[in-house]
Amino acid sequence: MDVSLVLKVAGVGILVAVAQQILSRTGREEQSMLVSLAGIILVLLLLVGEIGRLFELVESVFGF
Amino acid sequence: MSYLQILALACLGAALGFVLRALRSPLAAFVGLVGGLALLFFLLPRLGEPLAALAALCEAGGLQDTLSAVLRMLGVGFLTAFAAEICRDLGESTLATRVELCGKIEILLLSLPALTDLFSLVGEVAL
């Protein structure tokens, strides 16, 4: 877990933003919404694993 | 990672969040969140050694239970504040207040054994 995770999330965010704007400008609103949703779900899946690791780390440091 | 690298990572996270907000991405808040998580990942192991030294001192002094209770309270306070800030970042400020309330109740529950010990000690000394 280092800089790469922040960069991955930012990269997914940029792709989703660009795809969302292109798709909504060419009139495909539903596809743009689906792309946003897919991006959010992808980032949440990445996050959930990291939050789990964070809580394990906190448990080991604070002795829960 | 040195402390300066941690700070640089925080600035990078803030800059990327700014870029995503300018692009109207729905993922702008998540970059800030992930940046905060990365910061915690790098700070917590650095706390590990001083805490272990403190634990060794307290074992020598016989205060092992008190120290573990105090450390748990510290951890709960720390994590509660972090979770409340995550809720606020994502727009749920009432949820954040409820999380803080849960944290206060949890700390009260953790401090009860120490409080009962203290009152019984005071009772013994007074009587």
PDB file of C-alpha atoms in Angstrom:
ATOM      1  CA  MET A   1       0.000   0.000   0.000  1.00  0.00           C
ATOM      2  CA  ASP A   2       1.797   3.092  -1.176  1.00  0.00           C
ATOM      3  CA  VAL A   3       1.527   5.886  -3.691  1.00  0.00           C
ATOM      4  CA  SER A   4       0.295   3.450  -6.351  1.00  0.00           C
ATOM      5  CA  LEU A   5      -3.147   3.103  -4.758  1.00  0.00           C
ATOM      6  CA  VAL A   6      -3.749   6.871  -4.753  1.00  0.00           C
ATOM      7  CA  LEU A   7      -2.593   7.014  -8.378  1.00  0.00           C
ATOM      8  CA  LYS A   8      -4.839   4.096  -9.352  1.00  0.00           C
ATOM      9  CA  VAL A   9      -7.901   5.734  -7.808  1.00  0.00           C
ATOM     10  CA  ALA A  10      -7.049   9.048  -9.484  1.00  0.00           C
ATOM     11  CA  GLY A  11      -6.517   7.285 -12.813  1.00  0.00           C
ATOM     12  CA  VAL A  12      -9.879   5.514 -12.583  1.00  0.00           C
ATOM     13  CA  GLY A  13     -11.451   8.832 -11.584  1.00  0.00           C
ATOM     14  CA  ILE A  14     -10.031  10.659 -14.597  1.00  0.00           C
ATOM     15  CA  LEU A  15     -11.087   7.883 -16.993  1.00  0.00           C
ATOM     16  CA  VAL A  16     -14.598   7.826 -15.550  1.00  0.00           C
ATOM     17  CA  ALA A  17     -14.909  11.618 -15.748  1.00  0.00           C
ATOM     18  CA  VAL A  18     -13.751  11.736 -19.361  1.00  0.00           C
ATOM     19  CA  ALA A  19     -15.943   8.776 -20.387  1.00  0.00           C
ATOM     20  CA  GLN A  20     -18.931  10.295 -18.550  1.00  0.00           C
ATOM     21  CA  GLN A  21     -18.593  13.622 -20.340  1.00  0.00           C
ATOM     22  CA  ILE A  22     -18.010  12.098 -23.780  1.00  0.00           C
ATOM     23  CA  LEU A  23     -20.968   9.729 -23.421  1.00  0.00           C
ATOM     24  CA  SER A  24     -23.349  12.383 -22.140  1.00  0.00           C
ATOM     25  CA  ARG A  25     -22.310  14.840 -24.876  1.00  0.00           C
ATOM     26  CA  THR A  26     -22.991  12.258 -27.606  1.00  0.00           C
ATOM     27  CA  GLY A  27     -26.383  11.640 -26.024  1.00  0.00           C
ATOM     28  CA  ARG A  28     -25.912   8.214 -24.371  1.00  0.00           C
ATOM     29  CA  GLU A  29     -26.985   9.155 -20.879  1.00  0.00           C
ATOM     30  CA  GLU A  30     -27.607   5.630 -19.562  1.00  0.00           C
ATOM     31  CA  GLN A  31     -24.167   4.439 -20.625  1.00  0.00           C
ATOM     32  CA  SER A  32     -22.531   7.430 -18.987  1.00  0.00           C
ATOM     33  CA  MET A  33     -24.373   6.662 -15.747  1.00  0.00           C
ATOM     34  CA  LEU A  34     -23.333   2.989 -15.976  1.00  0.00           C
ATOM     35  CA  VAL A  35     -19.696   3.962 -16.487  1.00  0.00           C
ATOM     36  CA  SER A  36     -19.795   6.221 -13.400  1.00  0.00           C
ATOM     37  CA  LEU A  37     -21.397   3.450 -11.381  1.00  0.00           C
ATOM     38  CA  ALA A  38     -18.814   0.911 -12.561  1.00  0.00           C
ATOM     39  CA  GLY A  39     -15.992   3.294 -11.643  1.00  0.00           C
ATOM     40  CA  ILE A  40     -17.408   3.902  -8.159  1.00  0.00           C
ATOM     41  CA  ILE A  41     -17.877   0.172  -7.531  1.00  0.00           C
ATOM     42  CA  LEU A  42     -14.315  -0.548  -8.702  1.00  0.00           C
ATOM     43  CA  VAL A  43     -12.867   2.079  -6.363  1.00  0.00           C
ATOM     44  CA  LEU A  44     -15.000   0.835  -3.470  1.00  0.00           C
ATOM     45  CA  LEU A  45     -13.740  -2.706  -4.013  1.00  0.00           C
ATOM     46  CA  LEU A  46     -10.145  -1.424  -3.920  1.00  0.00           C
ATOM     47  CA  LEU A  47     -10.920   0.579  -0.776  1.00  0.00           C
ATOM     48  CA  VAL A  48     -12.620  -2.186   1.183  1.00  0.00           C
ATOM     49  CA  GLY A  49      -9.504  -4.358   1.039  1.00  0.00           C
ATOM     50  CA  GLU A  50      -7.325  -1.487   2.182  1.00  0.00           C
ATOM     51  CA  ILE A  51      -9.657  -0.509   5.026  1.00  0.00           C
ATOM     52  CA  GLY A  52      -9.532  -4.118   6.227  1.00  0.00           C
ATOM     53  CA  ARG A  53      -5.727  -4.026   6.236  1.00  0.00           C
ATOM     54  CA  LEU A  54      -5.792  -0.689   8.041  1.00  0.00           C
ATOM     55  CA  PHE A  55      -7.955  -2.064  10.831  1.00  0.00           C
ATOM     56  CA  GLU A  56      -5.647  -5.071  11.233  1.00  0.00           C
ATOM     57  CA  LEU A  57      -2.710  -2.675  11.509  1.00  0.00           C
ATOM     58  CA  VAL A  58      -4.506  -0.579  14.130  1.00  0.00           C
ATOM     59  CA  GLU A  59      -5.365  -3.709  16.097  1.00  0.00           C
ATOM     60  CA  SER A  60      -1.730  -4.780  16.104  1.00  0.00           C
ATOM     61  CA  VAL A  61      -0.391  -1.334  17.089  1.00  0.00           C
ATOM     62  CA  PHE A  62      -2.935  -0.501  19.796  1.00  0.00           C
ATOM     63  CA  GLY A  63      -3.238  -4.029  21.103  1.00  0.00           C
ATOM     64  CA  PHE A  64      -6.971  -4.613  20.693  1.00  0.00           C
TER      65      PHE A  64
ATOM     66  CA  MET B   1       8.924   6.302   3.878  1.00  0.00           C
ATOM     67  CA  SER B   2      10.288   9.376   5.596  1.00  0.00           C
ATOM     68  CA  TYR B   3       8.085  12.069   7.072  1.00  0.00           C
ATOM     69  CA  LEU B   4       8.683  14.404   4.113  1.00  0.00           C
ATOM     70  CA  GLN B   5       7.522  11.687   1.739  1.00  0.00           C
ATOM     71  CA  ILE B   6       4.352  11.322   3.810  1.00  0.00           C
ATOM     72  CA  LEU B   7       3.689  15.059   3.487  1.00  0.00           C
ATOM     73  CA  ALA B   8       4.399  14.946  -0.247  1.00  0.00           C
ATOM     74  CA  LEU B   9       1.921  12.078  -0.588  1.00  0.00           C
ATOM     75  CA  ALA B  10      -0.732  14.187   1.184  1.00  0.00           C
ATOM     76  CA  CYS B  11      -0.119  17.088  -1.194  1.00  0.00           C
ATOM     77  CA  LEU B  12      -0.289  14.714  -4.160  1.00  0.00           C
ATOM     78  CA  GLY B  13      -3.630  13.399  -2.921  1.00  0.00           C
ATOM     79  CA  ALA B  14      -4.969  16.932  -2.524  1.00  0.00           C
ATOM     80  CA  ALA B  15      -3.774  17.923  -6.006  1.00  0.00           C
ATOM     81  CA  LEU B  16      -5.334  14.836  -7.616  1.00  0.00           C
ATOM     82  CA  GLY B  17      -8.583  15.514  -5.752  1.00  0.00           C
ATOM     83  CA  PHE B  18      -8.564  19.038  -7.116  1.00  0.00           C
ATOM     84  CA  VAL B  19      -8.030  17.741 -10.663  1.00  0.00           C
ATOM     85  CA  LEU B  20     -10.885  15.253 -10.320  1.00  0.00           C
ATOM     86  CA  ARG B  21     -13.206  17.886  -8.909  1.00  0.00           C
ATOM     87  CA  ALA B  22     -12.390  20.152 -11.872  1.00  0.00           C
ATOM     88  CA  LEU B  23     -13.243  17.273 -14.239  1.00  0.00           C
ATOM     89  CA  ARG B  24     -16.562  16.774 -12.381  1.00  0.00           C
ATOM     90  CA  SER B  25     -15.666  13.170 -11.598  1.00  0.00           C
ATOM     91  CA  PRO B  26     -17.875  11.393  -9.055  1.00  0.00           C
ATOM     92  CA  LEU B  27     -14.685   9.875  -7.624  1.00  0.00           C
ATOM     93  CA  ALA B  28     -13.202  13.156  -6.393  1.00  0.00           C
ATOM     94  CA  ALA B  29     -14.033  12.475  -2.727  1.00  0.00           C
ATOM     95  CA  PHE B  30     -12.525   8.988  -2.884  1.00  0.00           C
ATOM     96  CA  VAL B  31      -9.079  10.255  -3.793  1.00  0.00           C
ATOM     97  CA  GLY B  32      -8.984  12.317  -0.613  1.00  0.00           C
ATOM     98  CA  LEU B  33     -10.172   9.296   1.337  1.00  0.00           C
ATOM     99  CA  VAL B  34      -7.504   7.011  -0.106  1.00  0.00           C
ATOM    100  CA  GLY B  35      -4.841   9.663   0.509  1.00  0.00           C
ATOM    101  CA  GLY B  36      -5.870   9.809   4.159  1.00  0.00           C
ATOM    102  CA  LEU B  37      -5.737   6.019   4.425  1.00  0.00           C
ATOM    103  CA  ALA B  38      -2.255   5.935   2.890  1.00  0.00           C
ATOM    104  CA  LEU B  39      -1.111   8.538   5.449  1.00  0.00           C
ATOM    105  CA  LEU B  40      -2.411   6.405   8.305  1.00  0.00           C
ATOM    106  CA  PHE B  41      -0.676   3.336   6.898  1.00  0.00           C
ATOM    107  CA  PHE B  42       2.627   5.126   7.060  1.00  0.00           C
ATOM    108  CA  LEU B  43       2.148   6.777  10.443  1.00  0.00           C
ATOM    109  CA  LEU B  44       0.877   3.836  12.500  1.00  0.00           C
ATOM    110  CA  PRO B  45       3.930   1.526  12.243  1.00  0.00           C
ATOM    111  CA  ARG B  46       6.086   4.449  13.398  1.00  0.00           C
ATOM    112  CA  LEU B  47       3.977   4.577  16.570  1.00  0.00           C
ATOM    113  CA  GLY B  48       4.575   0.867  17.171  1.00  0.00           C
ATOM    114  CA  GLU B  49       8.065   1.113  18.669  1.00  0.00           C
ATOM    115  CA  PRO B  50       7.480   3.859  21.265  1.00  0.00           C
ATOM    116  CA  LEU B  51       4.293   2.111  22.351  1.00  0.00           C
ATOM    117  CA  ALA B  52       6.174  -1.167  22.778  1.00  0.00           C
ATOM    118  CA  ALA B  53       8.804   0.606  24.904  1.00  0.00           C
ATOM    119  CA  LEU B  54       6.030   2.166  27.014  1.00  0.00           C
ATOM    120  CA  ALA B  55       4.429  -1.262  27.420  1.00  0.00           C
ATOM    121  CA  ALA B  56       7.721  -2.706  28.665  1.00  0.00           C
ATOM    122  CA  LEU B  57       8.044   0.122  31.232  1.00  0.00           C
ATOM    123  CA  CYS B  58       4.493  -0.446  32.463  1.00  0.00           C
ATOM    124  CA  GLU B  59       5.025  -4.177  32.818  1.00  0.00           C
ATOM    125  CA  ALA B  60       7.973  -3.422  35.065  1.00  0.00           C
ATOM    126  CA  GLY B  61       5.810  -1.046  37.101  1.00  0.00           C
ATOM    127  CA  GLY B  62       2.840  -3.437  37.299  1.00  0.00           C
ATOM    128  CA  LEU B  63       0.443  -1.144  35.411  1.00  0.00           C
ATOM    129  CA  GLN B  64      -0.194  -3.516  32.511  1.00  0.00           C
ATOM    130  CA  ASP B  65      -4.007  -3.432  32.591  1.00  0.00           C
ATOM    131  CA  THR B  66      -4.178   0.326  32.862  1.00  0.00           C
ATOM    132  CA  LEU B  67      -1.835   0.773  29.930  1.00  0.00           C
ATOM    133  CA  SER B  68      -3.758  -1.559  27.684  1.00  0.00           C
ATOM    134  CA  ALA B  69      -7.014   0.218  28.582  1.00  0.00           C
ATOM    135  CA  VAL B  70      -5.451   3.628  27.883  1.00  0.00           C
ATOM    136  CA  LEU B  71      -4.018   2.420  24.574  1.00  0.00           C
ATOM    137  CA  ARG B  72      -7.408   1.073  23.527  1.00  0.00           C
ATOM    138  CA  MET B  73      -9.046   4.378  24.406  1.00  0.00           C
ATOM    139  CA  LEU B  74      -6.426   6.199  22.326  1.00  0.00           C
ATOM    140  CA  GLY B  75      -7.038   3.871  19.400  1.00  0.00           C
ATOM    141  CA  VAL B  76     -10.808   4.232  19.657  1.00  0.00           C
ATOM    142  CA  GLY B  77     -10.602   8.037  19.811  1.00  0.00           C
ATOM    143  CA  PHE B  78      -8.229   8.156  16.876  1.00  0.00           C
ATOM    144  CA  LEU B  79     -10.254   5.827  14.667  1.00  0.00           C
ATOM    145  CA  THR B  80     -13.577   7.415  15.632  1.00  0.00           C
ATOM    146  CA  ALA B  81     -12.325  10.832  14.561  1.00  0.00           C
ATOM    147  CA  PHE B  82     -11.053   9.340  11.301  1.00  0.00           C
ATOM    148  CA  ALA B  83     -14.317   7.540  10.538  1.00  0.00           C
ATOM    149  CA  ALA B  84     -16.336  10.689  11.352  1.00  0.00           C
ATOM    150  CA  GLU B  85     -14.186  12.712   8.964  1.00  0.00           C
ATOM    151  CA  ILE B  86     -14.708  10.109   6.223  1.00  0.00           C
ATOM    152  CA  CYS B  87     -18.480  10.408   6.731  1.00  0.00           C
ATOM    153  CA  ARG B  88     -18.287  14.188   6.574  1.00  0.00           C
ATOM    154  CA  ASP B  89     -16.174  14.094   3.418  1.00  0.00           C
ATOM    155  CA  LEU B  90     -18.740  11.907   1.715  1.00  0.00           C
ATOM    156  CA  GLY B  91     -21.513  14.320   2.725  1.00  0.00           C
ATOM    157  CA  GLU B  92     -23.118  12.547   5.695  1.00  0.00           C
ATOM    158  CA  SER B  93     -22.576  14.972   8.556  1.00  0.00           C
ATOM    159  CA  THR B  94     -25.372  13.559  10.779  1.00  0.00           C
ATOM    160  CA  LEU B  95     -23.837  10.098  10.419  1.00  0.00           C
ATOM    161  CA  ALA B  96     -20.508  11.607  11.430  1.00  0.00           C
ATOM    162  CA  THR B  97     -22.043  13.045  14.623  1.00  0.00           C
ATOM    163  CA  ARG B  98     -23.582   9.651  15.427  1.00  0.00           C
ATOM    164  CA  VAL B  99     -20.195   7.966  14.899  1.00  0.00           C
ATOM    165  CA  GLU B 100     -18.632  10.416  17.342  1.00  0.00           C
ATOM    166  CA  LEU B 101     -21.364   9.638  19.864  1.00  0.00           C
ATOM    167  CA  CYS B 102     -20.602   5.920  19.495  1.00  0.00           C
ATOM    168  CA  GLY B 103     -16.934   6.680  20.073  1.00  0.00           C
ATOM    169  CA  LYS B 104     -17.703   8.565  23.284  1.00  0.00           C
ATOM    170  CA  ILE B 105     -19.841   5.687  24.589  1.00  0.00           C
ATOM    171  CA  GLU B 106     -17.127   3.178  23.690  1.00  0.00           C
ATOM    172  CA  ILE B 107     -14.461   5.171  25.527  1.00  0.00           C
ATOM    173  CA  LEU B 108     -16.744   5.443  28.566  1.00  0.00           C
ATOM    174  CA  LEU B 109     -17.228   1.668  28.535  1.00  0.00           C
ATOM    175  CA  LEU B 110     -13.485   1.107  28.239  1.00  0.00           C
ATOM    176  CA  SER B 111     -12.767   3.417  31.157  1.00  0.00           C
ATOM    177  CA  LEU B 112     -15.301   1.795  33.522  1.00  0.00           C
ATOM    178  CA  PRO B 113     -12.942  -0.889  34.941  1.00  0.00           C
ATOM    179  CA  ALA B 114     -10.320   1.731  35.741  1.00  0.00           C
ATOM    180  CA  LEU B 115     -12.964   3.981  37.306  1.00  0.00           C
ATOM    181  CA  THR B 116     -14.351   1.191  39.524  1.00  0.00           C
ATOM    182  CA  ASP B 117     -10.800   0.368  40.637  1.00  0.00           C
ATOM    183  CA  LEU B 118     -10.218   3.991  41.469  1.00  0.00           C
ATOM    184  CA  PHE B 119     -13.441   4.320  43.474  1.00  0.00           C
ATOM    185  CA  SER B 120     -12.799   1.115  45.391  1.00  0.00           C
ATOM    186  CA  LEU B 121      -9.278   2.338  46.175  1.00  0.00           C
ATOM    187  CA  VAL B 122     -10.647   5.663  47.374  1.00  0.00           C
ATOM    188  CA  GLY B 123     -13.217   3.770  49.441  1.00  0.00           C
ATOM    189  CA  GLU B 124     -10.498   1.644  51.073  1.00  0.00           C
ATOM    190  CA  VAL B 125      -8.351   4.641  51.864  1.00  0.00           C
ATOM    191  CA  ALA B 126     -11.279   6.656  53.227  1.00  0.00           C
ATOM    192  CA  LEU B 127     -12.700   3.912  55.460  1.00  0.00           C
TER     193      LEU B 127
END
